[in-house]
Short mmCIF file of C-alpha atoms and ligand atoms in Angstrom, two decimals:
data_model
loop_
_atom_site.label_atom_id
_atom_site.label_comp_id
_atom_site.label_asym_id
_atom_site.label_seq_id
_atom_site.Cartn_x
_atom_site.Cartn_y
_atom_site.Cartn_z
CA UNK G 1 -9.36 -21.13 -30.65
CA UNK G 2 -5.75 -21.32 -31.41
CA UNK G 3 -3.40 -18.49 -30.92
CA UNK G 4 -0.40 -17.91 -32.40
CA UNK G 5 3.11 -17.38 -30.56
CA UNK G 6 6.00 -17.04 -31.86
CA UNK G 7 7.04 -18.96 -35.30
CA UNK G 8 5.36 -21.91 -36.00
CA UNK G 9 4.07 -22.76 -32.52
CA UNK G 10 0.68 -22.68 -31.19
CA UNK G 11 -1.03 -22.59 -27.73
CA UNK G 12 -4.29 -23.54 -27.46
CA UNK G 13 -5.84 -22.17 -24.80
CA UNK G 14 -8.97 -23.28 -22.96
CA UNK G 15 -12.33 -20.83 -22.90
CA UNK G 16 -11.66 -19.62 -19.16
CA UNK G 17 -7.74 -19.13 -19.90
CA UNK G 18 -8.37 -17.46 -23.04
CA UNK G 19 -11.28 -15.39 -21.31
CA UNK G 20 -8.72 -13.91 -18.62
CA UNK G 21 -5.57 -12.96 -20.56
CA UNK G 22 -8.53 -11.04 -22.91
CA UNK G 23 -9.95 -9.08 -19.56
CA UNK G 24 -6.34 -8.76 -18.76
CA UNK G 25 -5.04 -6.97 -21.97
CA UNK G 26 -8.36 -4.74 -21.84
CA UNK G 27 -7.25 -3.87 -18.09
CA UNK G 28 -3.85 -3.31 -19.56
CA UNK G 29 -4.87 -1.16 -22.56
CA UNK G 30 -7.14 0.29 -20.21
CA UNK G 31 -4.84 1.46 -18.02
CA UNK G 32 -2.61 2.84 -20.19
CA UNK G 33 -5.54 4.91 -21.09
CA UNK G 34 -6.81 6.04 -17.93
CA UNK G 35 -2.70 7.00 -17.09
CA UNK G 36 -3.33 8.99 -19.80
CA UNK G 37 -6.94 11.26 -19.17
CA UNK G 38 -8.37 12.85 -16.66
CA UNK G 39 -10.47 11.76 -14.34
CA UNK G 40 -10.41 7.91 -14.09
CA UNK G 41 -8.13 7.63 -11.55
CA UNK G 42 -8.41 9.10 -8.07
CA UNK G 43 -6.20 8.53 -4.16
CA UNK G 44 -8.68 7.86 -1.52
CA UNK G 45 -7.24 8.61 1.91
CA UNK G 46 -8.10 6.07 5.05
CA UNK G 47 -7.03 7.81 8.30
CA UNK G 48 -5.37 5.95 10.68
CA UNK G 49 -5.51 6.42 14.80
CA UNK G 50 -3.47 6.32 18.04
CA UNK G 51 -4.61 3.62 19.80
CA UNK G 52 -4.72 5.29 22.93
CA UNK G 53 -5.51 8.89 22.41
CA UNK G 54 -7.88 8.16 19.17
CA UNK G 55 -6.12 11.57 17.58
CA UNK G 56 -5.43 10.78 13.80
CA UNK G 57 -1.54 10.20 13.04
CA UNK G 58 -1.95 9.96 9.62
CA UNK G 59 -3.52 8.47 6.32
CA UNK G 60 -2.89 5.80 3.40
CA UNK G 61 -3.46 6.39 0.14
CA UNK G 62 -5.21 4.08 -1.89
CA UNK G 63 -5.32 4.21 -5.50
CA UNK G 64 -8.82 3.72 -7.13
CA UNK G 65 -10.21 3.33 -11.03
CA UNK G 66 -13.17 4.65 -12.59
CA UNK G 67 -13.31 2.65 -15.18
CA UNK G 68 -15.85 4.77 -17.74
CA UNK G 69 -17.46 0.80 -18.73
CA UNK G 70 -16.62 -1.45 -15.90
CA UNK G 71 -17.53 1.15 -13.09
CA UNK G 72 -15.03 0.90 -10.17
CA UNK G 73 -12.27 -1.76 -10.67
CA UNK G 74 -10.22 -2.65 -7.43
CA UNK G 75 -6.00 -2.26 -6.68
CA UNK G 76 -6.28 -5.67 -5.82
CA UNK G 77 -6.86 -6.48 -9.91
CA UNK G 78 -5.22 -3.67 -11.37
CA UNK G 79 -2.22 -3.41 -9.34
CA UNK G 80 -0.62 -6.81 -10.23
CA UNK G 81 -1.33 -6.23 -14.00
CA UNK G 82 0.14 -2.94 -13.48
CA UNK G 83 3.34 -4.86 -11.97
CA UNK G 84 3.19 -7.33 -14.89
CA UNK G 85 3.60 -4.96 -17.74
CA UNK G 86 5.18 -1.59 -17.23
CA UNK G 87 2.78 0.43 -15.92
CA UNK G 88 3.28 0.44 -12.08
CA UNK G 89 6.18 3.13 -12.29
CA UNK G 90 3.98 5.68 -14.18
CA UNK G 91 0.51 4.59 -11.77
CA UNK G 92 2.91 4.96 -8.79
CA UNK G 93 4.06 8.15 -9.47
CA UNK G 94 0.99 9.40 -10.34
CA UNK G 95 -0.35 8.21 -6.94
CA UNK G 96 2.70 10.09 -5.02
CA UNK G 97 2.54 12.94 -6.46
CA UNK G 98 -1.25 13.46 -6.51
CA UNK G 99 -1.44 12.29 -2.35
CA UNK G 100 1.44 14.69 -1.92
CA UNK G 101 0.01 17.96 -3.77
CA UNK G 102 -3.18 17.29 -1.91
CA UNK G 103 -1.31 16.82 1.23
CA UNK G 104 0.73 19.59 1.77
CA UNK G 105 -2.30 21.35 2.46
CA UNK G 106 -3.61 19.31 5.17
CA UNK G 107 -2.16 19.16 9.21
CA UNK G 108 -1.57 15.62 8.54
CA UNK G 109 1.54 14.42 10.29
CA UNK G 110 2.05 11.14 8.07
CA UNK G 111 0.99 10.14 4.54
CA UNK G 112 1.47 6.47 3.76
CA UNK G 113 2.07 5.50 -0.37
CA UNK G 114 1.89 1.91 -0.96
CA UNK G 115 4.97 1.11 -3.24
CA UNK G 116 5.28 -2.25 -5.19
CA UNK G 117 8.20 -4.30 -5.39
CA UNK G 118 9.56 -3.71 -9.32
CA UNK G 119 9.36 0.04 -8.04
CA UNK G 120 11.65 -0.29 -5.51
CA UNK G 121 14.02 -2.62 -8.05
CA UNK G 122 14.53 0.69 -10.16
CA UNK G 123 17.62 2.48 -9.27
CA UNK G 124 16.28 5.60 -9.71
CA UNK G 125 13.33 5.03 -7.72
CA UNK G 126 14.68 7.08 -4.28
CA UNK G 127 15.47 10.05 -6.85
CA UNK G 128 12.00 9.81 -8.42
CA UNK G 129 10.65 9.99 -5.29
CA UNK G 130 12.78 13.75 -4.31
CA UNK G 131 11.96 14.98 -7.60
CA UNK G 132 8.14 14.41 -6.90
CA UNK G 133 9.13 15.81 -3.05
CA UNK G 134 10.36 18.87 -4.80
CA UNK G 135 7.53 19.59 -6.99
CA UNK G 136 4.85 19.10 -4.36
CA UNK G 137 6.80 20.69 -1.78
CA UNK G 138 5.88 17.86 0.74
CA UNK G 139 8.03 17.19 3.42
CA UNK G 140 10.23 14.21 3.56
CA UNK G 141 9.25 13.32 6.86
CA UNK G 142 5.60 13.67 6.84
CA UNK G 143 5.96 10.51 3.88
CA UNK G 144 6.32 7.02 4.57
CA UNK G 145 6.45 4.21 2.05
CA UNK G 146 4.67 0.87 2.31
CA UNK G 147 6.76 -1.98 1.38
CA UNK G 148 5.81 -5.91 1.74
CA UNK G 149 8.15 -7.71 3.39
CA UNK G 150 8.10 -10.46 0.56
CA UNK G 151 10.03 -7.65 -1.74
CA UNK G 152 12.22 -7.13 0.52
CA UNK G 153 13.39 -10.55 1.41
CA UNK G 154 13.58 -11.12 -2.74
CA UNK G 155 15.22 -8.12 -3.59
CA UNK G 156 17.04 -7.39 -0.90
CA UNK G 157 19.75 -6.05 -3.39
CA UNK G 158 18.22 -3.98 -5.36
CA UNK G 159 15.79 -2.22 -3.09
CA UNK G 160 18.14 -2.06 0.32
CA UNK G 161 19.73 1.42 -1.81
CA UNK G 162 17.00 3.03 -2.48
CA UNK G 163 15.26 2.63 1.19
CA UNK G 164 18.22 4.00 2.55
CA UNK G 165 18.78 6.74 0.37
CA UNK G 166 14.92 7.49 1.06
CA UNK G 167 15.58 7.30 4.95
CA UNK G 168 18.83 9.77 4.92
CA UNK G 169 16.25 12.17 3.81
CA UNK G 170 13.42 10.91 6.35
CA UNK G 171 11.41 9.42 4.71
CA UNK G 172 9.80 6.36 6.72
CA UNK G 173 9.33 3.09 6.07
CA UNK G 174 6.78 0.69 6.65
CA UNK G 175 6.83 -3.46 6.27
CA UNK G 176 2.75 -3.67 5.21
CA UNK G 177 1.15 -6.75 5.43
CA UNK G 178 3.18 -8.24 7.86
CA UNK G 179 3.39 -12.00 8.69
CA UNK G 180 2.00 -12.74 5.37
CA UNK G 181 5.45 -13.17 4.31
CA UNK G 182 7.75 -16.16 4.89
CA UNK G 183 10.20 -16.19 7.77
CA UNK G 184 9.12 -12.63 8.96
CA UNK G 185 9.75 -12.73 12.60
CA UNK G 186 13.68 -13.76 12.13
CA UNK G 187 14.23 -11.19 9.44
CA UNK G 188 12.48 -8.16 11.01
CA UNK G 189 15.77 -7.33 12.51
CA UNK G 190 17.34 -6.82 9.41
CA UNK G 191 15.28 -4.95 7.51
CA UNK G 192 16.34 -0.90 8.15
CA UNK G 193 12.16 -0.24 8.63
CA UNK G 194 10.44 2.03 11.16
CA UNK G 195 7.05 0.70 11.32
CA UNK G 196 5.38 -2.78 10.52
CA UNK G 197 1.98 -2.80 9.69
CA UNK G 198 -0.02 -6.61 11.12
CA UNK G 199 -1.84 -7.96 8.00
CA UNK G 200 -5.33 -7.88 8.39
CA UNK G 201 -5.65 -11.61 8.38
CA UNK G 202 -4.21 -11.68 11.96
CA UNK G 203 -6.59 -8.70 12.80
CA UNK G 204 -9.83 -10.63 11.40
CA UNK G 205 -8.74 -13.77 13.57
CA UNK G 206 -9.46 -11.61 17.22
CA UNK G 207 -12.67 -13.36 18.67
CA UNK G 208 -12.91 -11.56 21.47
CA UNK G 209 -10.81 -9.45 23.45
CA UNK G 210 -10.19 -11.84 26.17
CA UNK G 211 -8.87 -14.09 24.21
CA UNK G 212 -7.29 -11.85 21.84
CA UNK G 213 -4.19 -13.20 19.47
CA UNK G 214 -1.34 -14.83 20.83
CA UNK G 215 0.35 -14.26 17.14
CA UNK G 216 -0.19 -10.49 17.50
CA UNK G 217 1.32 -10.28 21.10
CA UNK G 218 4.64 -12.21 19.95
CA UNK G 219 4.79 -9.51 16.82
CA UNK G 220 3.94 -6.64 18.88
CA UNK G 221 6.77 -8.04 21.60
CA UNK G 222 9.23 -8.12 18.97
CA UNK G 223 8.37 -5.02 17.50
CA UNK G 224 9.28 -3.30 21.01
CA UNK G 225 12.53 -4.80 21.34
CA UNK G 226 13.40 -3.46 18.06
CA UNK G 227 11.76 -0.12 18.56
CA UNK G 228 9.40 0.00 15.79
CA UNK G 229 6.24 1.41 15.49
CA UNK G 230 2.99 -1.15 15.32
CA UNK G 231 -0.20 -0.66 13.21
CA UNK G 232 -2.51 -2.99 13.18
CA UNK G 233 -4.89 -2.92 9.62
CA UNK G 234 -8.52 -4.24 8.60
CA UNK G 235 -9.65 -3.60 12.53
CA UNK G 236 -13.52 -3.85 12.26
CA UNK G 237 -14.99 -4.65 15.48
CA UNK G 238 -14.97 -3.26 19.05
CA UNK G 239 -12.94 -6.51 20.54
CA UNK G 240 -10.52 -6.23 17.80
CA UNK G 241 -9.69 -2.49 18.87
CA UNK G 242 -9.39 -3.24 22.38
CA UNK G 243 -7.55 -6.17 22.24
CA UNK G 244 -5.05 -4.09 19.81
CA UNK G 245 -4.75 -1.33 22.76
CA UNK G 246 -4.80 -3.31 25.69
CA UNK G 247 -1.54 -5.32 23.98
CA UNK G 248 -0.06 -1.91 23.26
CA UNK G 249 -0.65 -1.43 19.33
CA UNK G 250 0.32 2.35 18.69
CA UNK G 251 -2.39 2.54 15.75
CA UNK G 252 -5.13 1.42 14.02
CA UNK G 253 -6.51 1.39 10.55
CA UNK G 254 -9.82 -0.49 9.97
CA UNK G 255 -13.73 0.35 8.94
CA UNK G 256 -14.37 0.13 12.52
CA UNK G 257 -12.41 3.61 13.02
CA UNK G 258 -12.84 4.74 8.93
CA UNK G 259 -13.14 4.15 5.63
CA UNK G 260 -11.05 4.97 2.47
CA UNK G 261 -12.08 8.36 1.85
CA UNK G 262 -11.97 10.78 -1.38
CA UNK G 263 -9.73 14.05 -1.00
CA UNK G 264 -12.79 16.30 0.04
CA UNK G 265 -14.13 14.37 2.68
CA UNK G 266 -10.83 13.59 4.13
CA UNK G 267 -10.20 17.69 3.68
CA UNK G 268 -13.16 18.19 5.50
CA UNK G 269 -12.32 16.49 8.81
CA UNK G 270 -9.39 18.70 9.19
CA UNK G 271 -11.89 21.43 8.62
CA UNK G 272 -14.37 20.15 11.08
CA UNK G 273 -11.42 19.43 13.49
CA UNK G 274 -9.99 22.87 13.09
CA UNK G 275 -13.44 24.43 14.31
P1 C2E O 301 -2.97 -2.57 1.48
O1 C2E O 301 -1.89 -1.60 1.22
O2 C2E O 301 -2.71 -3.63 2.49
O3 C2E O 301 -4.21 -1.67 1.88
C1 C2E O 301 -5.21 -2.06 2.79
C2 C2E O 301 -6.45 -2.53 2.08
O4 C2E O 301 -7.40 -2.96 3.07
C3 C2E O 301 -7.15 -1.46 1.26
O5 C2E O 301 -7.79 -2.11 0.17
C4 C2E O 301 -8.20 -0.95 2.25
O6 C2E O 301 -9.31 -0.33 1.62
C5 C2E O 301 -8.60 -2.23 2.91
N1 C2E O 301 -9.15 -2.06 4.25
C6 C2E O 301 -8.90 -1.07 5.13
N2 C2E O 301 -9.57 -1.27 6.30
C7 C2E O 301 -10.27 -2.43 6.13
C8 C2E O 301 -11.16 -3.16 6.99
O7 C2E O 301 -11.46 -2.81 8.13
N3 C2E O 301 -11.68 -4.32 6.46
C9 C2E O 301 -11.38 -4.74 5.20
N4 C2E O 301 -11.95 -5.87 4.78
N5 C2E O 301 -10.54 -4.06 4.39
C10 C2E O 301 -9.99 -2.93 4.85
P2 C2E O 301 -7.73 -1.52 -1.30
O8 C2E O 301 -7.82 -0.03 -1.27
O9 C2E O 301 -8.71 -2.27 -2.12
O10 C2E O 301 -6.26 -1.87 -1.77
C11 C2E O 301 -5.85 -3.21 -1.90
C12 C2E O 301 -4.38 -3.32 -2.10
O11 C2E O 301 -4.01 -2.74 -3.35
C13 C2E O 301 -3.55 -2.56 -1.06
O12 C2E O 301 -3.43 -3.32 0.13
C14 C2E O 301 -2.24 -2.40 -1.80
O13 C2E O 301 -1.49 -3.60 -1.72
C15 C2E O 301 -2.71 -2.21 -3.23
N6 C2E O 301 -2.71 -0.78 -3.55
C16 C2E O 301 -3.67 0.17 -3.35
N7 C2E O 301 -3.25 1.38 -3.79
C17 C2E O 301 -1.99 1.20 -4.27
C18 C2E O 301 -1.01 2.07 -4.86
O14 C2E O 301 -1.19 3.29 -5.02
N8 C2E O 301 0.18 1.48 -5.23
C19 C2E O 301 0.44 0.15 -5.05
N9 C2E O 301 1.63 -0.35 -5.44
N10 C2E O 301 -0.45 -0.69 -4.50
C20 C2E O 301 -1.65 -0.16 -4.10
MG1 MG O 302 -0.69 -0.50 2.42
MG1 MG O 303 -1.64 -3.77 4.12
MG1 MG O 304 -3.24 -5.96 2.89
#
């Protein structure tokens, strides 16, 4: 089938092609509609742990779709459609300000909001961000903001305001899925970041832990000489976790430990904890 585009020009597309930019534009129109009901979209919450002392230092919020058709569709389709049209600002707000209203209830010394890149290009992205501190009442410095490193390195420009306007009024900030990125190690210094967070692909290669990861020691090295904070994600087995400690990882985030949780279960550890 032909489509047309523009005057006088056509595409033709071939079945597959054609068959993803239609899923696409129903995720897209079906975004839009879930941004604007009730219901479809909910933050799960997946705890993270000192390393050492297993106490919980905090939680990430994950944004997740009910779709009322398609059943549960994952951030790792949505999300880049989101960036692709203009629907990350208003799903990323959303997301803040939902983790934050439900957080200012719990003891929960840090809550971690992903953040994509064409966020962080918007100059009033930092002042979105107080405005949605304001109305929650959340404190500044129980937030932190998860940033990849590849949107930092591209936008350097345009985000580098906006970080540091977020970190006068301390706010953290986080380099998440790190090494992922190109040339990571010789711009870490650089970057005004408190915490980097070891992509899980680093995490998944621990055999045992003997032998461990000589990748991870050389980032978590690093990461001491420049004072910064070390969380290691996706940790799923035993060796994993004490490989991580043993090489002095402050946290950990992985099945192994917990799972992305909704609100109320999440609330009710700090219930269960508090008795
Ligand atoms: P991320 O920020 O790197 O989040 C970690 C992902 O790894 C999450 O997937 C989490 O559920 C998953 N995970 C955690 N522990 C393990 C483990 O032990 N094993 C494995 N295999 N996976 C683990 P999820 O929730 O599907 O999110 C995928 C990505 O979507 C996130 O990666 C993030 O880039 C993006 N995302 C999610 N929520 C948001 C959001 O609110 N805003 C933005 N901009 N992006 C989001
Ligand atoms: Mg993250
Ligand atoms: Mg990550
Ligand atoms: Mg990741």
């Amino acid at each position: 089938e032909a489509k047309r585009q523009g005057k006088g020009r056509y595409l033709h597309f071939a079945e597959p092609m054609d068959l993803s930019i239609r899923r696409r534009s129903a995720i897209e129109a079906g975004l839009r509609e879930a941004l604007a009901t009730e219901g479809q979209l909910e933050v799960y919450y997946q705890p993270l742990y000192s390393s050492r002392t297993r106490a919980m230092k905090g939680a990430e919020a994950l944004v997740r779709w009910h779709h009322p058709s398609l059943g549960t569709v994952s951030p790792a389709i949505f999300v880049p459609i989101a960036e692709s049209t203009n629907l990350i600002a208003p799903l990323g707000e959303w997301v803040m300000e939902e983790a934050c209203r439900a957080a200012a209830a719990w003891p929960l010394r840090l809550l971690s909001v992903n953040v994509s890149a064409v966020q962080l290009r918007d100059p009033d992205f930092a002042d979105k961000v107080f405005a949605i501190l304001d109305r929650t009442g959340f404190d500044p410095h129980r937030l932190e903001v998860e940033v990849t490193e590849t949107s930092f390195i591209e936008n350097a420009r345009h985000c580098r305001p906006n970080l540091q306007a977020l970190r006068a009024r301390g706010v953290k900030i986080a380099l998440d899925d790190f090494g992922t990125g190109y040339s990571s190690l010789t711009h870490l210094q650089q970057f005004d970041v408190d915490r980097i967070k070891i992509d899980r692909s680093f995490v998944n290669a621990i055999q045992s832990a003997d032998a461990g990861s000589p990748i991870i020691r050389a980032i978590l090295d690093l990461a001491d000489a420049s004072g910064l904070d070390v969380t290691a994600e996706g940790v799923e087995t035993q060796a994993q976790s004490e490989f991580l400690t043993q090489a002095g990882c402050d946290a950990l985030q992985g099945y192994l430990l917990a799972r992305p949780m909704p609100k109320e279960a999440i609330a009710a550890l700090f219930a269960d904890a508090a008795t």
